[in-house]
PDB file of C-alpha atoms in Angstrom:
ATOM      1  CA  UNK A 286       0.000   0.000   0.000  1.00 42.00           C
ATOM      2  CA  UNK A 287       1.765   3.112  -1.235  1.00 47.00           C
ATOM      3  CA  UNK A 288       0.446   6.634  -1.289  1.00 51.00           C
ATOM      4  CA  UNK A 289       1.996  10.080  -0.946  1.00 56.00           C
ATOM      5  CA  UNK A 290      -1.301  11.344   0.459  1.00 56.00           C
ATOM      6  CA  UNK A 291      -1.351   9.351   3.686  1.00 59.00           C
ATOM      7  CA  UNK A 292       0.989   9.265   6.710  1.00 58.00           C
ATOM      8  CA  UNK A 293       2.532   5.905   7.724  1.00 61.00           C
ATOM      9  CA  UNK A 294       0.042   5.274  10.548  1.00 57.00           C
ATOM     10  CA  UNK A 295      -2.855   5.496   8.078  1.00 58.00           C
ATOM     11  CA  UNK A 296      -1.172   3.046   5.726  1.00 58.00           C
ATOM     12  CA  UNK A 297      -0.558   0.712   8.665  1.00 60.00           C
ATOM     13  CA  UNK A 298      -4.260   0.815   9.469  1.00 60.00           C
ATOM     14  CA  UNK A 299      -5.114   0.026   5.864  1.00 68.00           C
ATOM     15  CA  UNK A 300      -2.805  -2.983   6.068  1.00 67.00           C
ATOM     16  CA  UNK A 301      -4.706  -4.274   9.105  1.00 72.00           C
ATOM     17  CA  UNK A 302      -8.030  -3.780   7.362  1.00 77.00           C
ATOM     18  CA  UNK A 303      -6.738  -5.734   4.393  1.00 77.00           C
ATOM     19  CA  UNK A 304      -5.501  -8.577   6.604  1.00 73.00           C
ATOM     20  CA  UNK A 305      -8.796  -9.086   8.443  1.00 78.00           C
ATOM     21  CA  UNK A 306     -11.265  -8.220   5.683  1.00 87.00           C
ATOM     22  CA  UNK A 307     -10.342  -7.893   2.007  1.00 87.00           C
ATOM     23  CA  UNK A 308      -7.794 -10.716   2.129  1.00 91.00           C
ATOM     24  CA  UNK A 309     -10.792 -13.084   2.227  1.00 94.00           C
ATOM     25  CA  UNK A 310     -11.236 -12.357  -1.488  1.00 96.00           C
ATOM     26  CA  UNK A 311      -7.621 -12.970  -2.520  1.00 94.00           C
ATOM     27  CA  UNK A 312      -7.857 -16.750  -3.044  1.00 94.00           C
ATOM     28  CA  UNK A 313     -10.417 -16.270  -5.828  1.00 96.00           C
ATOM     29  CA  UNK A 314      -9.924 -12.748  -7.200  1.00 95.00           C
ATOM     30  CA  UNK A 315      -7.406 -10.055  -8.080  1.00 93.00           C
ATOM     31  CA  UNK A 316      -7.878  -7.178  -5.656  1.00 92.00           C
ATOM     32  CA  UNK A 317      -8.424  -3.575  -6.704  1.00 92.00           C
ATOM     33  CA  UNK A 318      -8.503  -1.401  -3.568  1.00 86.00           C
ATOM     34  CA  UNK A 319      -8.891   2.318  -4.336  1.00 85.00           C
ATOM     35  CA  UNK A 320      -8.139   5.079  -1.868  1.00 80.00           C
ATOM     36  CA  UNK A 321     -11.008   7.487  -1.239  1.00 72.00           C
ATOM     37  CA  UNK A 322     -11.687  10.476   1.007  1.00 74.00           C
ATOM     38  CA  UNK A 323     -13.940   9.036   3.671  1.00 77.00           C
ATOM     39  CA  UNK A 324     -16.273  10.787   6.077  1.00 67.00           C
ATOM     40  CA  UNK A 325     -14.933  11.009   9.641  1.00 68.00           C
ATOM     41  CA  UNK A 326     -16.653   9.021  12.366  1.00 69.00           C
ATOM     42  CA  UNK A 327     -17.581  12.139  14.373  1.00 68.00           C
ATOM     43  CA  UNK A 328     -19.342  13.571  11.330  1.00 67.00           C
ATOM     44  CA  UNK A 329     -21.026  10.215  10.768  1.00 71.00           C
ATOM     45  CA  UNK A 330     -22.270  10.175  14.368  1.00 72.00           C
ATOM     46  CA  UNK A 331     -23.679  13.711  14.193  1.00 71.00           C
ATOM     47  CA  UNK A 332     -25.354  13.017  10.855  1.00 77.00           C
ATOM     48  CA  UNK A 333     -26.830   9.750  12.114  1.00 71.00           C
ATOM     49  CA  UNK A 334     -28.294  11.467  15.174  1.00 76.00           C
ATOM     50  CA  UNK A 335     -29.803  14.240  13.056  1.00 78.00           C
ATOM     51  CA  UNK A 336     -31.044  12.269  10.055  1.00 75.00           C
ATOM     52  CA  UNK A 337     -31.298   8.644  11.186  1.00 78.00           C
ATOM     53  CA  UNK A 338     -28.770   7.557   8.567  1.00 79.00           C
ATOM     54  CA  UNK A 339     -25.331   8.549   7.287  1.00 74.00           C
ATOM     55  CA  UNK A 340     -26.250   8.926   3.597  1.00 76.00           C
ATOM     56  CA  UNK A 341     -25.945  12.755   3.621  1.00 72.00           C
ATOM     57  CA  UNK A 342     -22.195  12.619   4.384  1.00 76.00           C
ATOM     58  CA  UNK A 343     -21.509   9.971   1.744  1.00 77.00           C
ATOM     59  CA  UNK A 344     -23.264  11.369  -1.315  1.00 83.00           C
ATOM     60  CA  UNK A 345     -20.651  14.056  -1.966  1.00 83.00           C
ATOM     61  CA  UNK A 346     -16.903  13.538  -2.016  1.00 84.00           C
ATOM     62  CA  UNK A 347     -16.788   9.882  -0.800  1.00 86.00           C
ATOM     63  CA  UNK A 348     -19.280   8.702  -3.433  1.00 90.00           C
ATOM     64  CA  UNK A 349     -17.602  10.764  -6.158  1.00 91.00           C
ATOM     65  CA  UNK A 350     -14.199   9.265  -5.318  1.00 90.00           C
ATOM     66  CA  UNK A 351     -15.526   5.704  -5.399  1.00 93.00           C
ATOM     67  CA  UNK A 352     -17.452   6.102  -8.650  1.00 94.00           C
ATOM     68  CA  UNK A 353     -14.400   7.714 -10.272  1.00 94.00           C
ATOM     69  CA  UNK A 354     -12.330   4.727  -9.115  1.00 94.00           C
ATOM     70  CA  UNK A 355     -14.920   2.345 -10.570  1.00 96.00           C
ATOM     71  CA  UNK A 356     -14.864   4.195 -13.889  1.00 96.00           C
ATOM     72  CA  UNK A 357     -11.076   3.842 -13.998  1.00 96.00           C
ATOM     73  CA  UNK A 358     -11.267   0.157 -13.089  1.00 96.00           C
ATOM     74  CA  UNK A 359     -13.858  -0.709 -15.727  1.00 97.00           C
ATOM     75  CA  UNK A 360     -12.207   1.392 -18.431  1.00 96.00           C
ATOM     76  CA  UNK A 361      -8.594   0.335 -17.838  1.00 96.00           C
ATOM     77  CA  UNK A 362      -8.380  -2.828 -15.741  1.00 95.00           C
ATOM     78  CA  UNK A 363     -11.510  -4.970 -15.932  1.00 95.00           C
ATOM     79  CA  UNK A 364     -11.247  -6.065 -19.534  1.00 94.00           C
ATOM     80  CA  UNK A 365     -14.856  -7.200 -19.712  1.00 94.00           C
ATOM     81  CA  UNK A 366     -14.447  -9.820 -16.992  1.00 96.00           C
ATOM     82  CA  UNK A 367     -16.931 -10.753 -14.252  1.00 97.00           C
ATOM     83  CA  UNK A 368     -16.214  -9.147 -10.887  1.00 98.00           C
ATOM     84  CA  UNK A 369     -17.002  -9.254  -7.180  1.00 98.00           C
ATOM     85  CA  UNK A 370     -17.441  -5.958  -5.331  1.00 97.00           C
ATOM     86  CA  UNK A 371     -17.187  -5.642  -1.548  1.00 97.00           C
ATOM     87  CA  UNK A 372     -17.108  -3.158   1.283  1.00 94.00           C
ATOM     88  CA  UNK A 373     -17.424  -2.926   5.038  1.00 94.00           C
ATOM     89  CA  UNK A 374     -19.076  -0.403   7.338  1.00 90.00           C
ATOM     90  CA  UNK A 375     -18.843   3.002   5.614  1.00 88.00           C
ATOM     91  CA  UNK A 376     -17.523   1.142   2.577  1.00 91.00           C
ATOM     92  CA  UNK A 377     -20.663  -1.019   2.559  1.00 94.00           C
ATOM     93  CA  UNK A 378     -22.820   2.086   2.997  1.00 92.00           C
ATOM     94  CA  UNK A 379     -21.213   3.601  -0.102  1.00 94.00           C
ATOM     95  CA  UNK A 380     -21.537   0.264  -1.901  1.00 96.00           C
ATOM     96  CA  UNK A 381     -25.272   0.420  -1.172  1.00 95.00           C
ATOM     97  CA  UNK A 382     -25.414   3.778  -2.948  1.00 95.00           C
ATOM     98  CA  UNK A 383     -23.269   2.449  -5.798  1.00 96.00           C
ATOM     99  CA  UNK A 384     -25.609  -0.496  -6.299  1.00 98.00           C
ATOM    100  CA  UNK A 385     -28.650   1.771  -6.311  1.00 96.00           C
ATOM    101  CA  UNK A 386     -27.210   4.540  -8.480  1.00 95.00           C
ATOM    102  CA  UNK A 387     -23.980   3.813 -10.349  1.00 97.00           C
ATOM    103  CA  UNK A 388     -24.927   0.323 -11.501  1.00 97.00           C
ATOM    104  CA  UNK A 389     -28.406   1.463 -12.506  1.00 96.00           C
ATOM    105  CA  UNK A 390     -26.629   3.894 -14.823  1.00 96.00           C
ATOM    106  CA  UNK A 391     -24.227   1.182 -16.056  1.00 97.00           C
ATOM    107  CA  UNK A 392     -26.331  -1.945 -16.639  1.00 96.00           C
ATOM    108  CA  UNK A 393     -23.705  -3.419 -18.980  1.00 96.00           C
ATOM    109  CA  UNK A 394     -21.203  -3.461 -16.122  1.00 97.00           C
ATOM    110  CA  UNK A 395     -23.754  -4.575 -13.548  1.00 97.00           C
ATOM    111  CA  UNK A 396     -24.622  -7.669 -15.602  1.00 96.00           C
ATOM    112  CA  UNK A 397     -21.079  -8.975 -15.009  1.00 97.00           C
ATOM    113  CA  UNK A 398     -21.329  -8.673 -11.214  1.00 98.00           C
ATOM    114  CA  UNK A 399     -20.937 -12.075  -9.554  1.00 98.00           C
ATOM    115  CA  UNK A 400     -21.937 -10.726  -6.135  1.00 98.00           C
ATOM    116  CA  UNK A 401     -21.763  -7.632  -3.945  1.00 98.00           C
ATOM    117  CA  UNK A 402     -20.648  -8.183  -0.343  1.00 98.00           C
ATOM    118  CA  UNK A 403     -22.055  -5.183   1.539  1.00 97.00           C
ATOM    119  CA  UNK A 404     -21.014  -6.304   5.004  1.00 97.00           C
ATOM    120  CA  UNK A 405     -21.565  -4.251   8.142  1.00 94.00           C
ATOM    121  CA  UNK A 406     -24.312  -1.950   6.852  1.00 92.00           C
ATOM    122  CA  UNK A 407     -27.988  -2.501   6.117  1.00 94.00           C
ATOM    123  CA  UNK A 408     -29.424  -3.350   2.755  1.00 96.00           C
ATOM    124  CA  UNK A 409     -33.161  -2.870   3.152  1.00 95.00           C
ATOM    125  CA  UNK A 410     -36.414  -4.137   1.703  1.00 97.00           C
ATOM    126  CA  UNK A 411     -37.084  -0.530   0.711  1.00 96.00           C
ATOM    127  CA  UNK A 412     -33.857  -0.482  -1.321  1.00 95.00           C
ATOM    128  CA  UNK A 413     -34.947  -3.557  -3.255  1.00 97.00           C
ATOM    129  CA  UNK A 414     -38.449  -2.219  -3.869  1.00 97.00           C
ATOM    130  CA  UNK A 415     -37.114   1.125  -5.091  1.00 96.00           C
ATOM    131  CA  UNK A 416     -34.475  -0.507  -7.301  1.00 97.00           C
ATOM    132  CA  UNK A 417     -35.916  -3.522  -9.152  1.00 95.00           C
ATOM    133  CA  UNK A 418     -32.521  -4.254 -10.726  1.00 96.00           C
ATOM    134  CA  UNK A 419     -31.193  -5.286  -7.280  1.00 97.00           C
ATOM    135  CA  UNK A 420     -31.514  -8.806  -5.863  1.00 98.00           C
ATOM    136  CA  UNK A 421     -30.610 -10.011  -2.382  1.00 98.00           C
ATOM    137  CA  UNK A 422     -29.015 -13.449  -1.987  1.00 98.00           C
ATOM    138  CA  UNK A 423     -31.313 -16.324  -1.114  1.00 97.00           C
ATOM    139  CA  UNK A 424     -28.693 -19.068  -0.813  1.00 97.00           C
ATOM    140  CA  UNK A 425     -24.979 -19.823  -0.952  1.00 97.00           C
ATOM    141  CA  UNK A 426     -24.422 -19.837  -4.708  1.00 97.00           C
ATOM    142  CA  UNK A 427     -26.875 -17.509  -6.450  1.00 97.00           C
ATOM    143  CA  UNK A 428     -25.206 -14.799  -8.526  1.00 98.00           C
ATOM    144  CA  UNK A 429     -25.800 -11.164  -9.399  1.00 98.00           C
ATOM    145  CA  UNK A 430     -26.923 -10.715  -5.801  1.00 98.00           C
ATOM    146  CA  UNK A 431     -26.202  -8.682  -2.684  1.00 98.00           C
ATOM    147  CA  UNK A 432     -24.779 -10.471   0.356  1.00 98.00           C
ATOM    148  CA  UNK A 433     -25.080  -8.579   3.635  1.00 98.00           C
ATOM    149  CA  UNK A 434     -25.000  -9.035   7.387  1.00 97.00           C
ATOM    150  CA  UNK A 435     -24.068  -7.126  10.533  1.00 94.00           C
ATOM    151  CA  UNK A 436     -22.892  -9.060  13.601  1.00 96.00           C
ATOM    152  CA  UNK A 437     -24.008  -8.375  17.160  1.00 95.00           C
ATOM    153  CA  UNK A 438     -24.531 -10.200  20.438  1.00 95.00           C
ATOM    154  CA  UNK A 439     -27.761 -10.972  22.328  1.00 95.00           C
ATOM    155  CA  UNK A 440     -27.475  -7.838  24.487  1.00 94.00           C
ATOM    156  CA  UNK A 441     -27.994  -5.633  21.439  1.00 94.00           C
ATOM    157  CA  UNK A 442     -31.140  -7.562  20.572  1.00 95.00           C
ATOM    158  CA  UNK A 443     -32.469  -7.531  24.133  1.00 95.00           C
ATOM    159  CA  UNK A 444     -32.334  -3.743  24.342  1.00 93.00           C
ATOM    160  CA  UNK A 445     -33.120  -3.221  20.641  1.00 93.00           C
ATOM    161  CA  UNK A 446     -30.026  -1.050  20.422  1.00 91.00           C
ATOM    162  CA  UNK A 447     -30.032   1.578  17.690  1.00 86.00           C
ATOM    163  CA  UNK A 448     -26.786   1.555  15.723  1.00 88.00           C
ATOM    164  CA  UNK A 449     -25.462   3.727  12.901  1.00 82.00           C
ATOM    165  CA  UNK A 450     -25.087   0.677  10.657  1.00 88.00           C
ATOM    166  CA  UNK A 451     -28.709  -0.446  10.878  1.00 90.00           C
ATOM    167  CA  UNK A 452     -31.612   0.916   8.861  1.00 92.00           C
ATOM    168  CA  UNK A 453     -35.327   0.068   9.174  1.00 92.00           C
ATOM    169  CA  UNK A 454     -36.423  -3.027   7.242  1.00 95.00           C
ATOM    170  CA  UNK A 455     -32.893  -4.332   6.951  1.00 95.00           C
ATOM    171  CA  UNK A 456     -32.139  -7.778   5.519  1.00 97.00           C
ATOM    172  CA  UNK A 457     -29.394 -10.211   6.522  1.00 98.00           C
ATOM    173  CA  UNK A 458     -28.217 -13.620   5.389  1.00 98.00           C
ATOM    174  CA  UNK A 459     -26.619 -16.181   7.706  1.00 98.00           C
ATOM    175  CA  UNK A 460     -22.931 -16.588   6.742  1.00 98.00           C
ATOM    176  CA  UNK A 461     -22.838 -20.205   7.958  1.00 98.00           C
ATOM    177  CA  UNK A 462     -25.991 -21.813   6.545  1.00 98.00           C
ATOM    178  CA  UNK A 463     -26.788 -19.085   3.949  1.00 98.00           C
ATOM    179  CA  UNK A 464     -30.422 -18.781   5.010  1.00 98.00           C
ATOM    180  CA  UNK A 465     -32.352 -15.541   5.509  1.00 97.00           C
ATOM    181  CA  UNK A 466     -34.727 -16.890   8.136  1.00 98.00           C
ATOM    182  CA  UNK A 467     -33.894 -17.496  11.801  1.00 97.00           C
ATOM    183  CA  UNK A 468     -32.612 -21.071  11.309  1.00 98.00           C
ATOM    184  CA  UNK A 469     -29.838 -21.491  13.864  1.00 98.00           C
ATOM    185  CA  UNK A 470     -26.331 -22.391  12.642  1.00 98.00           C
ATOM    186  CA  UNK A 471     -24.062 -23.896  15.328  1.00 98.00           C
ATOM    187  CA  UNK A 472     -20.419 -22.933  15.694  1.00 97.00           C
ATOM    188  CA  UNK A 473     -19.449 -26.474  14.661  1.00 97.00           C
ATOM    189  CA  UNK A 474     -20.532 -25.559  11.110  1.00 98.00           C
ATOM    190  CA  UNK A 475     -18.392 -22.422  11.015  1.00 98.00           C
ATOM    191  CA  UNK A 476     -15.410 -22.996   8.710  1.00 98.00           C
ATOM    192  CA  UNK A 477     -13.106 -20.859  10.835  1.00 97.00           C
ATOM    193  CA  UNK A 478     -12.690 -17.377  12.315  1.00 96.00           C
ATOM    194  CA  UNK A 479      -9.660 -15.199  11.680  1.00 94.00           C
ATOM    195  CA  UNK A 480      -7.983 -13.884  14.832  1.00 93.00           C
ATOM    196  CA  UNK A 481      -5.307 -11.179  14.725  1.00 86.00           C
ATOM    197  CA  UNK A 482      -2.599 -10.456  17.273  1.00 85.00           C
ATOM    198  CA  UNK A 483      -2.594  -6.668  17.045  1.00 75.00           C
ATOM    199  CA  UNK A 484       0.841  -6.461  18.711  1.00 77.00           C
ATOM    200  CA  UNK A 485       2.577  -8.593  16.088  1.00 81.00           C
ATOM    201  CA  UNK A 486       0.147  -8.400  13.174  1.00 78.00           C
ATOM    202  CA  UNK A 487       0.047 -12.203  12.959  1.00 87.00           C
ATOM    203  CA  UNK A 488      -3.229 -13.856  12.029  1.00 89.00           C
ATOM    204  CA  UNK A 489      -4.529 -17.382  12.557  1.00 93.00           C
ATOM    205  CA  UNK A 490      -7.714 -19.291  11.817  1.00 95.00           C
ATOM    206  CA  UNK A 491      -9.325 -20.517  15.040  1.00 94.00           C
ATOM    207  CA  UNK A 492     -12.562 -21.826  16.487  1.00 95.00           C
ATOM    208  CA  UNK A 493     -13.931 -19.056  18.726  1.00 95.00           C
ATOM    209  CA  UNK A 494     -17.393 -20.555  19.145  1.00 96.00           C
ATOM    210  CA  UNK A 495     -18.914 -18.326  16.486  1.00 97.00           C
ATOM    211  CA  UNK A 496     -22.432 -19.547  15.833  1.00 98.00           C
ATOM    212  CA  UNK A 497     -24.951 -17.508  13.822  1.00 98.00           C
ATOM    213  CA  UNK A 498     -28.661 -16.801  13.771  1.00 98.00           C
ATOM    214  CA  UNK A 499     -30.456 -14.116  11.798  1.00 98.00           C
ATOM    215  CA  UNK A 500     -32.545 -11.721  13.857  1.00 97.00           C
ATOM    216  CA  UNK A 501     -35.113 -11.067  11.150  1.00 97.00           C
ATOM    217  CA  UNK A 502     -36.687  -8.136  12.995  1.00 96.00           C
ATOM    218  CA  UNK A 503     -33.391  -6.215  13.178  1.00 96.00           C
ATOM    219  CA  UNK A 504     -31.793  -7.508   9.976  1.00 96.00           C
ATOM    220  CA  UNK A 505     -28.671  -8.656  11.843  1.00 97.00           C
ATOM    221  CA  UNK A 506     -26.749 -11.823  12.610  1.00 98.00           C
ATOM    222  CA  UNK A 507     -26.522 -12.718  16.305  1.00 98.00           C
ATOM    223  CA  UNK A 508     -23.560 -14.682  17.668  1.00 97.00           C
ATOM    224  CA  UNK A 509     -22.242 -15.997  20.984  1.00 96.00           C
ATOM    225  CA  UNK A 510     -18.636 -15.926  19.749  1.00 94.00           C
ATOM    226  CA  UNK A 511     -15.814 -15.622  22.257  1.00 86.00           C
ATOM    227  CA  UNK A 512     -14.773 -12.248  20.888  1.00 79.00           C
ATOM    228  CA  UNK A 513     -14.398  -8.831  22.475  1.00 73.00           C
ATOM    229  CA  UNK A 514     -17.334  -6.510  21.673  1.00 75.00           C
ATOM    230  CA  UNK A 515     -16.340  -3.364  19.830  1.00 74.00           C
ATOM    231  CA  UNK A 516     -16.062  -0.085  21.663  1.00 66.00           C
ATOM    232  CA  UNK A 517     -18.314   2.978  21.212  1.00 71.00           C
ATOM    233  CA  UNK A 518     -21.603   1.557  22.577  1.00 71.00           C
ATOM    234  CA  UNK A 519     -23.300   4.876  21.866  1.00 71.00           C
ATOM    235  CA  UNK A 520     -22.578   4.288  18.172  1.00 74.00           C
ATOM    236  CA  UNK A 521     -23.001   0.513  17.878  1.00 81.00           C
ATOM    237  CA  UNK A 522     -24.857  -0.738  20.964  1.00 85.00           C
ATOM    238  CA  UNK A 523     -23.559  -2.561  24.076  1.00 89.00           C
ATOM    239  CA  UNK A 524     -22.624  -5.790  22.283  1.00 92.00           C
ATOM    240  CA  UNK A 525     -21.546  -5.036  18.730  1.00 91.00           C
ATOM    241  CA  UNK A 526     -19.022  -7.092  16.758  1.00 92.00           C
ATOM    242  CA  UNK A 527     -18.958  -4.586  13.933  1.00 90.00           C
ATOM    243  CA  UNK A 528     -15.177  -4.595  13.442  1.00 89.00           C
ATOM    244  CA  UNK A 529     -15.287  -8.398  13.196  1.00 93.00           C
ATOM    245  CA  UNK A 530     -18.154  -8.707  10.691  1.00 95.00           C
ATOM    246  CA  UNK A 531     -15.780 -10.379   8.234  1.00 95.00           C
ATOM    247  CA  UNK A 532     -13.243 -12.046  10.512  1.00 95.00           C
ATOM    248  CA  UNK A 533     -15.741 -13.979  12.675  1.00 96.00           C
ATOM    249  CA  UNK A 534     -16.885 -15.833   9.537  1.00 97.00           C
ATOM    250  CA  UNK A 535     -13.663 -15.418   7.557  1.00 97.00           C
ATOM    251  CA  UNK A 536     -13.316 -18.880   6.036  1.00 98.00           C
ATOM    252  CA  UNK A 537     -17.031 -18.922   5.260  1.00 98.00           C
ATOM    253  CA  UNK A 538     -16.501 -15.784   3.154  1.00 98.00           C
ATOM    254  CA  UNK A 539     -13.489 -17.338   1.412  1.00 98.00           C
ATOM    255  CA  UNK A 540     -15.502 -20.454   0.601  1.00 98.00           C
ATOM    256  CA  UNK A 541     -18.592 -18.534  -0.469  1.00 98.00           C
ATOM    257  CA  UNK A 542     -16.778 -16.238  -2.882  1.00 98.00           C
ATOM    258  CA  UNK A 543     -15.320 -19.291  -4.621  1.00 98.00           C
ATOM    259  CA  UNK A 544     -18.735 -20.963  -4.847  1.00 98.00           C
ATOM    260  CA  UNK A 545     -20.459 -17.925  -6.332  1.00 98.00           C
ATOM    261  CA  UNK A 546     -17.687 -17.456  -8.900  1.00 98.00           C
ATOM    262  CA  UNK A 547     -17.903 -21.127  -9.888  1.00 97.00           C
ATOM    263  CA  UNK A 548     -21.679 -20.841 -10.208  1.00 97.00           C
ATOM    264  CA  UNK A 549     -21.298 -17.757 -12.408  1.00 97.00           C
ATOM    265  CA  UNK A 550     -18.823 -19.567 -14.678  1.00 95.00           C
ATOM    266  CA  UNK A 551     -21.178 -22.528 -15.015  1.00 95.00           C
ATOM    267  CA  UNK A 552     -24.013 -20.219 -16.025  1.00 93.00           C
ATOM    268  CA  UNK A 553     -21.895 -18.798 -18.859  1.00 87.00           C
ATOM    269  CA  UNK A 554     -21.198 -22.204 -20.414  1.00 77.00           C
TER     270      UNK A 554
END
């Protein structure tokens, strides 16, 4: 990761994000990771409190940067190939806008999308109704679909905690059994969680007891994983695993990306 625009500590943070999130796509894809000017978390928090969502701070510079990066990718690097697109948290929130707007304007590009992994931010029933070109995943190998979940613990559900990543009428899919209903998936079916030692940067795949069950009412995935809840309860609730949305189900993501790509290839034959 090289850039003259960012100090070393920012690049170090990007390296960590890559290790625990986007690296899940490396076994099956070539990664294109553009830099963009993101909205600060304080601004996100204020906007969320005032408007009930963070869209107003994303539709300017952040969205313009991402769509410009997509234009460059499709015009110079894609070569007409199928692609997977993914984001997390604010990245998933921008991806939601990209799916609704950019790909509506570029249906030729959208037709080559294997899947969109919008993890850590709500995709809603309202989004799908307003944008008939969008489809949410219904299983583990359908293509041209959106895959989304947001991980939290039972305490968040018990107090119906509002979080900046959740929107009304949100939808989630279970990253273990790939069902959208509340069918429980035990930790024994989890293919492996990625755990990072933040002192050394080393990562390892481990069993941390990460089960999964969709809370249909909230549009989230609930787990009893032996992980440390994220900080900032005022932003994410008392038991949020937002930072670990990918890593808790890391090997499941790796496996699922491969399956959806294989399914796409088979459809083209």
